[in-house]
Short mmCIF file of C-alpha atoms and ligand atoms in Angstrom, two decimals:
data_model
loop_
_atom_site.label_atom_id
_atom_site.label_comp_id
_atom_site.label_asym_id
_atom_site.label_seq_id
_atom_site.Cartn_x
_atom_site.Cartn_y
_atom_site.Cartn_z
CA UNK Y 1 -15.98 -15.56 -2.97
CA UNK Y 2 -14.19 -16.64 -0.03
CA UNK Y 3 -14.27 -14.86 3.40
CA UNK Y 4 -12.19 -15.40 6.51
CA UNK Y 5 -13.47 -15.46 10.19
CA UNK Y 6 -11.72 -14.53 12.93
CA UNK Y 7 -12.73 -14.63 16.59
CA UNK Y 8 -10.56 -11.79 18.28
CA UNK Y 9 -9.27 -11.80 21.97
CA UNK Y 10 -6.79 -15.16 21.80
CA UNK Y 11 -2.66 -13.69 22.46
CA UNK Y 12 -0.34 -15.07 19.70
CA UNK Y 13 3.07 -16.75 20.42
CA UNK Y 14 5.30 -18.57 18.34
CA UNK Y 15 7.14 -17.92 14.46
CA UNK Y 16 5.74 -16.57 10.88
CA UNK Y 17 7.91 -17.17 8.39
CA UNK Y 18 8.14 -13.91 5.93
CA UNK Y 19 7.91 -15.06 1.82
CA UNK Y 20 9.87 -13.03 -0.95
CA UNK Y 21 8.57 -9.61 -1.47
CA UNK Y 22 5.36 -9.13 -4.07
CA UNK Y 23 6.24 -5.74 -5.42
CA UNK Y 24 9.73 -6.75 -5.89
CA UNK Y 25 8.58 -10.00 -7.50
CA UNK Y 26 6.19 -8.01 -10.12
CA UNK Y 27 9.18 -5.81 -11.41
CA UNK Y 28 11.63 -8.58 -11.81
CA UNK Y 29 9.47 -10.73 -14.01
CA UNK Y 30 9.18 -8.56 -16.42
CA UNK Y 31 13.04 -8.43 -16.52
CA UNK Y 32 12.98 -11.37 -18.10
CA UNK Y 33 11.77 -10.07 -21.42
CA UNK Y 34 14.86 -8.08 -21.44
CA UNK Y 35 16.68 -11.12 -22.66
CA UNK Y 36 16.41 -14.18 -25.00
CA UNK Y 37 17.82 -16.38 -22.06
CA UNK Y 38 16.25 -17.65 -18.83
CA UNK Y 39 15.43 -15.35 -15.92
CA UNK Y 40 15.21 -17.70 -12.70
CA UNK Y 41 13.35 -15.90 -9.90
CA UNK Y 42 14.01 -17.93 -6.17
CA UNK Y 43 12.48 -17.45 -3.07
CA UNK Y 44 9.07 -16.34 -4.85
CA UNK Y 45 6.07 -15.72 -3.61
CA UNK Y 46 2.74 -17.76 -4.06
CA UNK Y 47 0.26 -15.18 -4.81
CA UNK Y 48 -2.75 -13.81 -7.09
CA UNK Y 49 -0.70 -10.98 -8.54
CA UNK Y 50 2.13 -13.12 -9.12
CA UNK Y 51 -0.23 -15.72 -11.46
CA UNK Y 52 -1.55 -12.28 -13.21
CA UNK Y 53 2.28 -11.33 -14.23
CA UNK Y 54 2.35 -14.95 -15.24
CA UNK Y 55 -0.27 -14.61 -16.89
CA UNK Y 56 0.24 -11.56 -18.57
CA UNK Y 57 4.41 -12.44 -19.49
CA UNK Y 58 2.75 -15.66 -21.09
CA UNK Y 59 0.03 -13.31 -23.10
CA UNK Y 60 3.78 -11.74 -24.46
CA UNK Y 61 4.77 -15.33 -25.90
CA UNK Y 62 7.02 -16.34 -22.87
CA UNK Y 63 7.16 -20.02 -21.31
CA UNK Y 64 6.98 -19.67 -17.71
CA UNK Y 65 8.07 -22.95 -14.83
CA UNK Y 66 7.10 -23.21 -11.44
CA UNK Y 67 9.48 -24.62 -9.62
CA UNK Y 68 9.95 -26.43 -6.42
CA UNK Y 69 6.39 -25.93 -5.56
CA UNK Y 70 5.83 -22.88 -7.42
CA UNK Y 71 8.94 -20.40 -5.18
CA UNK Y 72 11.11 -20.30 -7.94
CA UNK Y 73 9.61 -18.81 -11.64
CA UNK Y 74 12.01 -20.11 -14.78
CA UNK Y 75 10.90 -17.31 -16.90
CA UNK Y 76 12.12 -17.71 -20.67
CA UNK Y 77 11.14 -15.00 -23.40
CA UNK Y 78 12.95 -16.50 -26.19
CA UNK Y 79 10.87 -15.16 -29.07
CA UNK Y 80 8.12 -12.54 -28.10
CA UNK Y 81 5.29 -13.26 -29.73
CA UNK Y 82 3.15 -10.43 -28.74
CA UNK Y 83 3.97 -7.31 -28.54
CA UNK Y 84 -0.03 -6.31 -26.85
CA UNK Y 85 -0.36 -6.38 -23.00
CA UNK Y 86 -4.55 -6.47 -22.87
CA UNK Y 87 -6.66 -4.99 -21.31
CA UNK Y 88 -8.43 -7.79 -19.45
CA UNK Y 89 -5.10 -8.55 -17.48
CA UNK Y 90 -3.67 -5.24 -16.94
CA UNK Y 91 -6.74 -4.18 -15.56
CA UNK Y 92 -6.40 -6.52 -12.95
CA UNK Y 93 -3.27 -5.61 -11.52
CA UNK Y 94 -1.49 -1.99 -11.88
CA UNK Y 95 2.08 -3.48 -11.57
CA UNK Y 96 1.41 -5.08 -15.58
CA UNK Y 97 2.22 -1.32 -16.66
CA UNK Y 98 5.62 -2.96 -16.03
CA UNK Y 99 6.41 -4.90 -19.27
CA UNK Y 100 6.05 -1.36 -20.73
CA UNK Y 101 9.46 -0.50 -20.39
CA UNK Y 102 11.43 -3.90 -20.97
CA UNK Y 103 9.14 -4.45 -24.21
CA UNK Y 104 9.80 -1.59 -26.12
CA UNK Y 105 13.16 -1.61 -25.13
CA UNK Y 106 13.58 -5.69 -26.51
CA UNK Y 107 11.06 -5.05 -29.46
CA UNK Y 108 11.12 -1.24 -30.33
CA UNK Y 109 7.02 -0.69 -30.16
CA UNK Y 110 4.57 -2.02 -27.74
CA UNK Y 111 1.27 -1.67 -26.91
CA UNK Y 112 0.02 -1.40 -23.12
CA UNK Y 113 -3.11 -1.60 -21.78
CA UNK Y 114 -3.59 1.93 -19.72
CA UNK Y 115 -4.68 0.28 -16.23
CA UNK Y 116 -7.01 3.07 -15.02
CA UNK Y 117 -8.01 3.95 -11.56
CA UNK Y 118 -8.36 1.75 -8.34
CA UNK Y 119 -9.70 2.26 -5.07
CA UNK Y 120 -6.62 3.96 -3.60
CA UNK Y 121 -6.36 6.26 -6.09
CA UNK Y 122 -6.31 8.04 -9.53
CA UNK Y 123 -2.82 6.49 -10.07
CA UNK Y 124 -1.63 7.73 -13.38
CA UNK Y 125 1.01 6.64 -15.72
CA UNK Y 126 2.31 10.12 -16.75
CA UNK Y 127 5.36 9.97 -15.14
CA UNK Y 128 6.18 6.49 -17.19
CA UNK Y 129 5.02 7.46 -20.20
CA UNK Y 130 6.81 11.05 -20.36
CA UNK Y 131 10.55 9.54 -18.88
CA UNK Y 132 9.87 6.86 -21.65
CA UNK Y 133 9.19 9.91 -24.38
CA UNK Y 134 12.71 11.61 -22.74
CA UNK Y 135 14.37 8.22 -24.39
CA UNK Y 136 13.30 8.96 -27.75
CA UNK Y 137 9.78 6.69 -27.42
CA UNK Y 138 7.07 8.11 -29.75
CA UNK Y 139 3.62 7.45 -27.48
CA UNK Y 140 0.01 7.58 -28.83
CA UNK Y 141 -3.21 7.27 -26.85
CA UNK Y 142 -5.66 5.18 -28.65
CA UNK Y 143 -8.97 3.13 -27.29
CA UNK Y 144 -7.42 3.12 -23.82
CA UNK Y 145 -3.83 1.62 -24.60
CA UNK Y 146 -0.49 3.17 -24.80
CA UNK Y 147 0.92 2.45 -28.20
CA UNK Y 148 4.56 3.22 -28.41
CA UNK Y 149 7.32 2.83 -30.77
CA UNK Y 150 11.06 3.27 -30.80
CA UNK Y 151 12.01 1.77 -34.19
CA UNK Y 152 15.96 3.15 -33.84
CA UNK Y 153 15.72 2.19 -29.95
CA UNK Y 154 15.86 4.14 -26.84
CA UNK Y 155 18.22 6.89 -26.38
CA UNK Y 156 19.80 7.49 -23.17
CA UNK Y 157 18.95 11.07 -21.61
CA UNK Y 158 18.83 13.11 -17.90
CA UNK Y 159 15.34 12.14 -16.42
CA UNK Y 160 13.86 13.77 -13.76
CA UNK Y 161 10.49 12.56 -12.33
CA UNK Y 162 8.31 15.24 -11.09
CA UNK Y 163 7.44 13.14 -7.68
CA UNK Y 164 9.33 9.84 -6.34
CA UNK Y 165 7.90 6.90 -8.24
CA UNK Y 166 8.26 3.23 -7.65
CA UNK Y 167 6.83 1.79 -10.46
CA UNK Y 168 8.50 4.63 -13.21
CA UNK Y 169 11.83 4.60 -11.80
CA UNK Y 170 11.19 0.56 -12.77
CA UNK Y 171 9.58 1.06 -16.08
CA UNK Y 172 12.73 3.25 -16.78
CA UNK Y 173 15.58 1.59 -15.25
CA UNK Y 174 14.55 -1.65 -17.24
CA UNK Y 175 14.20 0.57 -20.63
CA UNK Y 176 17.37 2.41 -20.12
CA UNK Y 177 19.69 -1.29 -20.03
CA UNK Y 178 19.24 -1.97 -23.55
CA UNK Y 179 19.08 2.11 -24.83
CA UNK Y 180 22.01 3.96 -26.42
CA UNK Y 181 24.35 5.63 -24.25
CA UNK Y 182 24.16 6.76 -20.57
CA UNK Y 183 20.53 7.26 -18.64
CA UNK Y 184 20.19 8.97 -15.83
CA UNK Y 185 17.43 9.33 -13.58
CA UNK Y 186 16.89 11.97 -10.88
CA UNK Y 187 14.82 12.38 -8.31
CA UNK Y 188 14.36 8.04 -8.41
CA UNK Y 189 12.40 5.76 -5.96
CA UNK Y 190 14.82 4.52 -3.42
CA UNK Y 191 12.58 1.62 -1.52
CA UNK Y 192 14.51 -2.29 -0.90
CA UNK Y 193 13.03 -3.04 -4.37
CA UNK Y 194 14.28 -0.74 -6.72
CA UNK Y 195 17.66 -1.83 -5.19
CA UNK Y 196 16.30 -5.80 -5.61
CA UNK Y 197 16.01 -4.65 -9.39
CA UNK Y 198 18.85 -3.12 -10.01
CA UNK Y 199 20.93 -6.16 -8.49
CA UNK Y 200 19.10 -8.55 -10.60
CA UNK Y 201 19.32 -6.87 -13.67
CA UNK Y 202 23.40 -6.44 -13.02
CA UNK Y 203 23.31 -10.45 -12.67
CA UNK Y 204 21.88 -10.02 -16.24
CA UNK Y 205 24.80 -7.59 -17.63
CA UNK Y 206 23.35 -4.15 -16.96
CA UNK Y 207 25.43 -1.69 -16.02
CA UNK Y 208 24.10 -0.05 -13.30
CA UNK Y 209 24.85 2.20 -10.53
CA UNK Y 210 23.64 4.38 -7.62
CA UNK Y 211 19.97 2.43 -6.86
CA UNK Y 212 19.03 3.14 -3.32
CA UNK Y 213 19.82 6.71 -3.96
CA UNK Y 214 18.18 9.39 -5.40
CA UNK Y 215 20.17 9.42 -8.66
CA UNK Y 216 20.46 6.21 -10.45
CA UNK Y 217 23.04 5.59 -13.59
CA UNK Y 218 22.52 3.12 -16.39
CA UNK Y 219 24.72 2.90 -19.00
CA UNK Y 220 23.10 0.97 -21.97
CA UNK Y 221 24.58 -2.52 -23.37
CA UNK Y 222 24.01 -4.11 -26.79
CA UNK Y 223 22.23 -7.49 -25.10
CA UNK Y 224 21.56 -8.50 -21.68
CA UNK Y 225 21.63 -12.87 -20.90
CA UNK Y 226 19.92 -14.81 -17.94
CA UNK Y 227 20.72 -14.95 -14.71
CA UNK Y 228 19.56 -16.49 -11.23
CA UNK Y 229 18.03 -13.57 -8.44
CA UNK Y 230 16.88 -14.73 -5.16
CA UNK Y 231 13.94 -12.16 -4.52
CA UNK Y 232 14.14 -9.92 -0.99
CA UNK Y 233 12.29 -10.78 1.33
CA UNK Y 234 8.46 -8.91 1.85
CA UNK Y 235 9.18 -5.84 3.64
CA UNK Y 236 5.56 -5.10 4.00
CA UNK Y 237 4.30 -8.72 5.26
CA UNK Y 238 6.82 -8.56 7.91
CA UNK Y 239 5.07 -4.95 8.77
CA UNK Y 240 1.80 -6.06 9.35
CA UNK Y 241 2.90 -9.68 11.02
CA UNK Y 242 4.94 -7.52 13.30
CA UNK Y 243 1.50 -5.52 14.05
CA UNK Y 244 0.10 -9.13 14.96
CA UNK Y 245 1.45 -9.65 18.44
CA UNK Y 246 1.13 -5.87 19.25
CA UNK Y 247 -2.39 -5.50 18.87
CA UNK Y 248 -3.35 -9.39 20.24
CA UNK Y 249 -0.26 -9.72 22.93
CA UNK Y 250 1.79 -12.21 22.91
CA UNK Y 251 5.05 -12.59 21.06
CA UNK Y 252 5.80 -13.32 17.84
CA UNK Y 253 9.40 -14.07 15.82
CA UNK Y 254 9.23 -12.87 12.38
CA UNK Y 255 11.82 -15.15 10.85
CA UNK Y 256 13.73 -13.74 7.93
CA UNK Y 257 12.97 -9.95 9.76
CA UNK Y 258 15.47 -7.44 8.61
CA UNK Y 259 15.63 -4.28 10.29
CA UNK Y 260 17.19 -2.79 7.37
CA UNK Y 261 13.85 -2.89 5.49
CA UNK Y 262 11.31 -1.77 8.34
CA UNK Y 263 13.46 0.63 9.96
CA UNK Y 264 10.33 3.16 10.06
CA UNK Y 265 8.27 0.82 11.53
CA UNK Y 266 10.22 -0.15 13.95
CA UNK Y 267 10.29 3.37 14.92
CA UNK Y 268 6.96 3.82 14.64
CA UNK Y 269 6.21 0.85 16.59
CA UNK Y 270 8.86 1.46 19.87
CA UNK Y 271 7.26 4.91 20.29
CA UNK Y 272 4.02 3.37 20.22
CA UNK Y 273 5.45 1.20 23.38
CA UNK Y 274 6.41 -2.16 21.19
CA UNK Y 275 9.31 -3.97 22.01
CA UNK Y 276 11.54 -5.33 19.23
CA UNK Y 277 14.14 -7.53 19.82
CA UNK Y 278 16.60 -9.51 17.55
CA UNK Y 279 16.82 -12.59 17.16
CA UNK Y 280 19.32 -15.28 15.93
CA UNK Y 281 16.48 -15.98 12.81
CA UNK Y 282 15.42 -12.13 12.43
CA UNK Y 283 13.30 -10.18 15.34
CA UNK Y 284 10.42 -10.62 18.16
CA UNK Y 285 7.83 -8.51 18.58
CA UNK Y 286 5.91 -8.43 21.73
CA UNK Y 287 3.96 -5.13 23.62
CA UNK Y 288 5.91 -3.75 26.26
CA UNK Y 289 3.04 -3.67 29.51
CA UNK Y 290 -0.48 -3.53 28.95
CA UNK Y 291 -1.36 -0.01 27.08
CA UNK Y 292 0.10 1.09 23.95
CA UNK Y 293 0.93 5.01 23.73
CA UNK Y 294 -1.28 7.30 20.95
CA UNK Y 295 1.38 8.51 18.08
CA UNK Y 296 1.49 10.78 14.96
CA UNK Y 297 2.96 9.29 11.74
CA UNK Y 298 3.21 10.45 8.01
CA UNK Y 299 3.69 8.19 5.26
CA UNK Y 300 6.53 8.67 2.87
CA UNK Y 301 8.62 6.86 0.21
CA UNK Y 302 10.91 4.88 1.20
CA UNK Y 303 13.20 5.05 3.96
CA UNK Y 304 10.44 6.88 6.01
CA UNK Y 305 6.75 5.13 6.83
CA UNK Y 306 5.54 3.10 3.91
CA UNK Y 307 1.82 3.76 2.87
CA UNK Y 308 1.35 -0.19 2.50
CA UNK Y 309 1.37 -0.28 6.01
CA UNK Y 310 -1.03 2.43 6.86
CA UNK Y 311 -4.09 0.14 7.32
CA UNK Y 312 -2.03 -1.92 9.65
CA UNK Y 313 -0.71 0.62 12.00
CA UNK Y 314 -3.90 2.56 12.04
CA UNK Y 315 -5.51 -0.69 13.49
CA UNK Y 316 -2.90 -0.68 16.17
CA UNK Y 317 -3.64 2.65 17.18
CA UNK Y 318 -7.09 2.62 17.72
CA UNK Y 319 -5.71 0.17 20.91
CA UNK Y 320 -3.59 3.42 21.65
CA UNK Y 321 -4.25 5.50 25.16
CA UNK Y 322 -4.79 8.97 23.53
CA UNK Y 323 -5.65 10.39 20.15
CA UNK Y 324 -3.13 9.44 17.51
CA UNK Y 325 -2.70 11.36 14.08
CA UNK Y 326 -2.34 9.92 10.23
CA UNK Y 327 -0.83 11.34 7.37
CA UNK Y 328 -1.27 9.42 3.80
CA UNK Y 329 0.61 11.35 1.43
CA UNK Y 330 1.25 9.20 -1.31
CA UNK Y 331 -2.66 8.09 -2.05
CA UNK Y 332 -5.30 10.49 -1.92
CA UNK Y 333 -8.22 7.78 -1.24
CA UNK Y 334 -6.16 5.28 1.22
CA UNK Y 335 -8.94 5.11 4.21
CA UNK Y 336 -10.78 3.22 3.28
CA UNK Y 337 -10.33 0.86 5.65
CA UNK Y 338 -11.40 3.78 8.16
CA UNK Y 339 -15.78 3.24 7.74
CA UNK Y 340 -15.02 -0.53 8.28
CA UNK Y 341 -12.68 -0.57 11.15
CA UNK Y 342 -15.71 1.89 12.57
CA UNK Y 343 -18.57 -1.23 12.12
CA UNK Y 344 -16.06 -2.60 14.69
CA UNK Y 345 -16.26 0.20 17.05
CA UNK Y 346 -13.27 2.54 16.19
CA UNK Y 347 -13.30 5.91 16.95
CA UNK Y 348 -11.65 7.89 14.07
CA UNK Y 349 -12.27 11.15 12.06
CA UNK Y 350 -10.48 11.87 8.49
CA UNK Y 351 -10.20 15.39 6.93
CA UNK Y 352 -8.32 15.03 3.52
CA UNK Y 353 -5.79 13.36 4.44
CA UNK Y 354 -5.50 13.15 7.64
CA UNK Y 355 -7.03 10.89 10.02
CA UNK Y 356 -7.83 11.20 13.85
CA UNK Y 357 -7.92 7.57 15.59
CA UNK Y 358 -9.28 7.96 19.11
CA UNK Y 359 -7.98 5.04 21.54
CA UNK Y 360 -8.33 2.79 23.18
CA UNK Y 361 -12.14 1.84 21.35
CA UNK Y 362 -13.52 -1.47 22.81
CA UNK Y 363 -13.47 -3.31 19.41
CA UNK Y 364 -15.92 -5.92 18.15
CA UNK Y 365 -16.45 -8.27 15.64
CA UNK Y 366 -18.51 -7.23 12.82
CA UNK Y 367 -19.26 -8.29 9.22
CA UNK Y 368 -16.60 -6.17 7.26
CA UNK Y 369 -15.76 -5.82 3.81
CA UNK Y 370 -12.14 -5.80 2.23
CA UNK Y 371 -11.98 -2.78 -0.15
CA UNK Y 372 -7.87 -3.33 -1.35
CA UNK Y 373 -5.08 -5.20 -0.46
CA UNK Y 374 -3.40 -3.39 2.60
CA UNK Y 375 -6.97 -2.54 3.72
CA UNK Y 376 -7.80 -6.18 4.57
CA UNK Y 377 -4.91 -6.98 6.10
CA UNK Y 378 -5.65 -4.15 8.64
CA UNK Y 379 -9.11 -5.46 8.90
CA UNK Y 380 -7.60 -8.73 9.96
CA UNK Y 381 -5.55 -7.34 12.66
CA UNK Y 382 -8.66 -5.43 14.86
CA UNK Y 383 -10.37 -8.65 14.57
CA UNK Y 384 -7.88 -9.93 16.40
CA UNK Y 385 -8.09 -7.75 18.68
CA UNK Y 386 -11.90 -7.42 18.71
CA UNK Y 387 -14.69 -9.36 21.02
CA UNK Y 388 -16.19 -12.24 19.62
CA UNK Y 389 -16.46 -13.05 15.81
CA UNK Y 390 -15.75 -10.99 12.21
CA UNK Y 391 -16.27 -11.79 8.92
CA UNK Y 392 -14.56 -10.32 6.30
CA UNK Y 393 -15.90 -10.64 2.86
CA UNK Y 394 -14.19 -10.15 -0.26
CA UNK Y 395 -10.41 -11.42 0.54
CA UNK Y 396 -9.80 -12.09 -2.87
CA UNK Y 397 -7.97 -8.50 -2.15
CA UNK Y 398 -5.76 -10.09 0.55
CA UNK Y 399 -5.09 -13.24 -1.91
CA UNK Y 400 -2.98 -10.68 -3.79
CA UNK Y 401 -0.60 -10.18 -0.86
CA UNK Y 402 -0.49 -12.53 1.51
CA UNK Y 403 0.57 -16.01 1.05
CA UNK Y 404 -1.34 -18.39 3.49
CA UNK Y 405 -2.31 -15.68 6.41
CA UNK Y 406 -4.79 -17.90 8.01
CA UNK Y 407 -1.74 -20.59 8.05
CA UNK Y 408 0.40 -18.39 9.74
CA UNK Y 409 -1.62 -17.04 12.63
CA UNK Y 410 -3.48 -19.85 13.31
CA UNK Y 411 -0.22 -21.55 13.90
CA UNK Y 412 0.66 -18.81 16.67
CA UNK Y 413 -2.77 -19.33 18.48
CA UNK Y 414 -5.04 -17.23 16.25
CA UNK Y 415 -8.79 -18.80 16.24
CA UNK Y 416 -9.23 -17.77 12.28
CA UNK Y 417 -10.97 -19.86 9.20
CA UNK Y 418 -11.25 -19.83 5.99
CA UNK Y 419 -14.72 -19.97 4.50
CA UNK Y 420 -15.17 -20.99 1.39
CA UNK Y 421 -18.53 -20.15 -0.79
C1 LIG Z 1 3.47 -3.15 -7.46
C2 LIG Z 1 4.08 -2.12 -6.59
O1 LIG Z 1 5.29 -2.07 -6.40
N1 LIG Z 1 3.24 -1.31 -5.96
C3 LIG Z 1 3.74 -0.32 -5.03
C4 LIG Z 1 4.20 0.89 -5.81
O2 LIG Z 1 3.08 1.35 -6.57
P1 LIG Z 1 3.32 2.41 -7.75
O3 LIG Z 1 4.62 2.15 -8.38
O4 LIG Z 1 2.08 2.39 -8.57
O5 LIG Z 1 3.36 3.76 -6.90
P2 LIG Z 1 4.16 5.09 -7.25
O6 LIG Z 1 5.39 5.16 -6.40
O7 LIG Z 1 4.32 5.18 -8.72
O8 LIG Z 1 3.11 6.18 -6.78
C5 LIG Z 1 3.45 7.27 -5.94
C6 LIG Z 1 2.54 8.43 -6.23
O9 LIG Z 1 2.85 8.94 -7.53
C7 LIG Z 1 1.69 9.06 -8.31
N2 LIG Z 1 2.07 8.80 -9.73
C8 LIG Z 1 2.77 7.67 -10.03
C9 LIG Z 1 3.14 7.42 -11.33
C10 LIG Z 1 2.79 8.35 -12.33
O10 LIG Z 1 3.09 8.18 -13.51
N3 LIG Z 1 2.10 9.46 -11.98
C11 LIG Z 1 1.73 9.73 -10.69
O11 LIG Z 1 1.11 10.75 -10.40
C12 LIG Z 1 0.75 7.97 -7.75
O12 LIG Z 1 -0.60 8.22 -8.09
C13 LIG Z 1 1.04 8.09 -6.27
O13 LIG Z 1 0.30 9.15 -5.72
O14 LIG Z 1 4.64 1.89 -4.90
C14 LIG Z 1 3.61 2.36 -4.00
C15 LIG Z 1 4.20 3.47 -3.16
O15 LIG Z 1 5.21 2.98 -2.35
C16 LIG Z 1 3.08 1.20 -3.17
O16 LIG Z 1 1.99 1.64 -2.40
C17 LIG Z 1 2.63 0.06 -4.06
O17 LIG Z 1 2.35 -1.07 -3.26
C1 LIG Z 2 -1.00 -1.03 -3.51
C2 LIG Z 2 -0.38 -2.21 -3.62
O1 LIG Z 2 -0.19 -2.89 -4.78
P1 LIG Z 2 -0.46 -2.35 -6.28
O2 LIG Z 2 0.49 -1.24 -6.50
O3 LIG Z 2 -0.19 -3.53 -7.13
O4 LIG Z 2 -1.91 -1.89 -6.31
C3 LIG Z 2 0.20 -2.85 -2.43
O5 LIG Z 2 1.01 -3.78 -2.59
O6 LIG Z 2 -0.14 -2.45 -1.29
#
């Protein structure tokens, strides 16, 4: 298993270049089974999770090209051949709850892998699996997999999810293209990439209205056909690279940065006494004077502070004068990043959740351990901030998210390696 080394204390200056978004990626592959034509994804990411949908749409019985070095995905689902998504991939990756929707929709039954727990959180499906029952889908729980059938096809009907879900509102806008009649969904996700997905699947012939509120429309068409979709750009990347130069000094241009899709960040970061500035090829980031301010924040779907960038800012604050407060409200188990950051000399308390992070610790390298995705990248940031060297062990986590991080800060001044075992 590969770890990464990083010896903290050198200021970064110079330009990372922000990939297409991974969570938008993961719901607009499974589009493609929507349709017997060709789904071209461009500007797509190079990651772990993005070989697992692979993966898992090729399980399904669809032919799948990289192109131009693997950022565009030619996705074709002429025939499905399978109608099983197994356990052995979903469990790797949550998002594979995904094909759920499209495949019942295409096929009238599937059966889905339940993906269980992860270290986050409990993360049910109930919300999926009940909007999918409001469309006439008869669900069974058997041996751990969701086996559902809709032999007349969905119906169109008012849904409204009990809390704001990303990955439902998905599952269900996908399902409702191909139903009978009008779907509604209330209460919907409203983050850059349910708005990504609805734009793609109108480039397939959906008829689709109101994403990025909280009520979206979808009025249900006989067949949808292919299409090309550039995928947005990754919101969260360009978070915690925009953490970079505010916790090592320096300045760094995030090129492709779009205010539009950090806007609580930004906040979050100008009150903590970070400067961002545009830029002709997106926005630089630098820290205004020497000492950053202590802040409160609460995470919240989207537009307020996204819980993928928890880890990050919580590194960032523990370089804060004062005591600074944080809210997760979306995950009930998202610090664990907090016992790790503390090998490195962080001061910081959680009750719940709610943590305390007492600035400005003196921070020092340390073996740490990666426990999930977001969690390594904020490991990554305090050892850039820390004296002398850490070690962080198991970023086969960060492999899911970030596409060539040791790349990209090295080439603004950052002394990290990869080492491989
Ligand atoms: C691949 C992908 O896009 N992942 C993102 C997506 O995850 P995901 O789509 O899984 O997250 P949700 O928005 O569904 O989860 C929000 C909350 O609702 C709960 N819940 C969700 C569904 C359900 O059926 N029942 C239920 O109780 C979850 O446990 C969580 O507490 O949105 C999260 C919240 O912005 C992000 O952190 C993830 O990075
Ligand atoms: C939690 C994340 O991903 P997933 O929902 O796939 O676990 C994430 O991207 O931070």
């Amino acid at each position: 298993m590969d770890r990464i080394a990083i010896t903290g204390g050198a200021p970064l200056n110079g330009a990372i270049a922000i990939g297409g978004a991974k969570n938008a990626c993961l719901a607009l592959m499974p589009a493609a089974l929507l349709t017997d034509e060709p789904l071209t994804l461009t500007n797509a990411p190079r990651l772990a999770d993005i070989a697992t949908m692979r993966a898992l749409l090729e399980s399904l019985g669809c032919e799948v090209a990289a192109l131009n070095e693997g950022r565009a995905l030619a996705i074709g689902a002429e025939r499905i051949a399978s109608r099983l998504a197994h356990y052995d991939i979903v469990r790797k990756m949550r998002a594979s709850i995904l094909v759920l929707g499209p495949l019942l929709a295409r096929e009238g039954a599937a059966v889905v892998s339940l993906p269980g727990g992860c270290a986050i959180g409990a993360r049910p499906v109930d919300i999926h699996l009940s909007g999918l029952e409001a469309l006439g889908a008869t669900l069974e729980l058997r041996d751990g997999y969701v086996h559902a059938e809709a032999p007349g096809g969905l119906k169109g009907a008012r849904v409204t999810f009990r809390i704001v879900s990303v990955g439902a509102t998905e599952n269900l806008m996908m399902a409702a293209t191909l139903a009978k009649g009008t779907t509604e969904l209330v209460n919907a996700a409203k983050e850059p990439e349910i708005v990504d997905l609805a734009r793609c699947l109108r480039a397939m012939g959906a008829r689709i209205q109101g994403e990025g509120t909280d009520t979206i429309t979808i009025e249900g068409v006989d067949r949808l056909h292919g299409a090309t979709h550039r995928v947005i750009a990754d919101r969260i990347e360009m978070g915690t690279y925009m953490i970079a130069p505010a916790i090592a000094g320096g300045a760094v241009e995030i090129v492709g940065g779009d205010r539009a899709l950090v806007g609580a960040m930004i906040e979050a970061l100008e009150e903590a006494g970070v400067r961002v500035e545009d830029t002709e090829r997106g926005f630089s980031v630098r820290r205004e004077g020497d000492a950053l301010k202590a802040m409160r924040f609460a995470t919240a779907p989207f537009p307020g502070f996204p819980t993928d960038l928890q880890a990050q800012m919580m590194s960032l604050l523990t370089q804060a004068e004062g005591e600074s407060v944080v809210s997760e409200t979306i995950f009930e188990n998202r610090f664990m990043h907090v016992p790790e950051l503390a090998r490195m000399g962080a001061d910081i308390t959680v009750h719940g959740g709610e943590a305390r992070v007492r600035g400005r610790a003196r921070l020092r390298g340390a073996p740490v351990m990666a426990s999930d995705l977001r969690a390594s990248a904020g490991l990554i940031l305090a050892a850039l901030a820390a004296e002398g060297e850490t070690v962080i062990s198991r970023v086969y986590h960060l492999d899911r998210g970030y596409e060539r991080v040791e790349a990209k800060l090295a080439a603004c001044g950052a002394r990290i390696e990869r080492l491989k075992d």
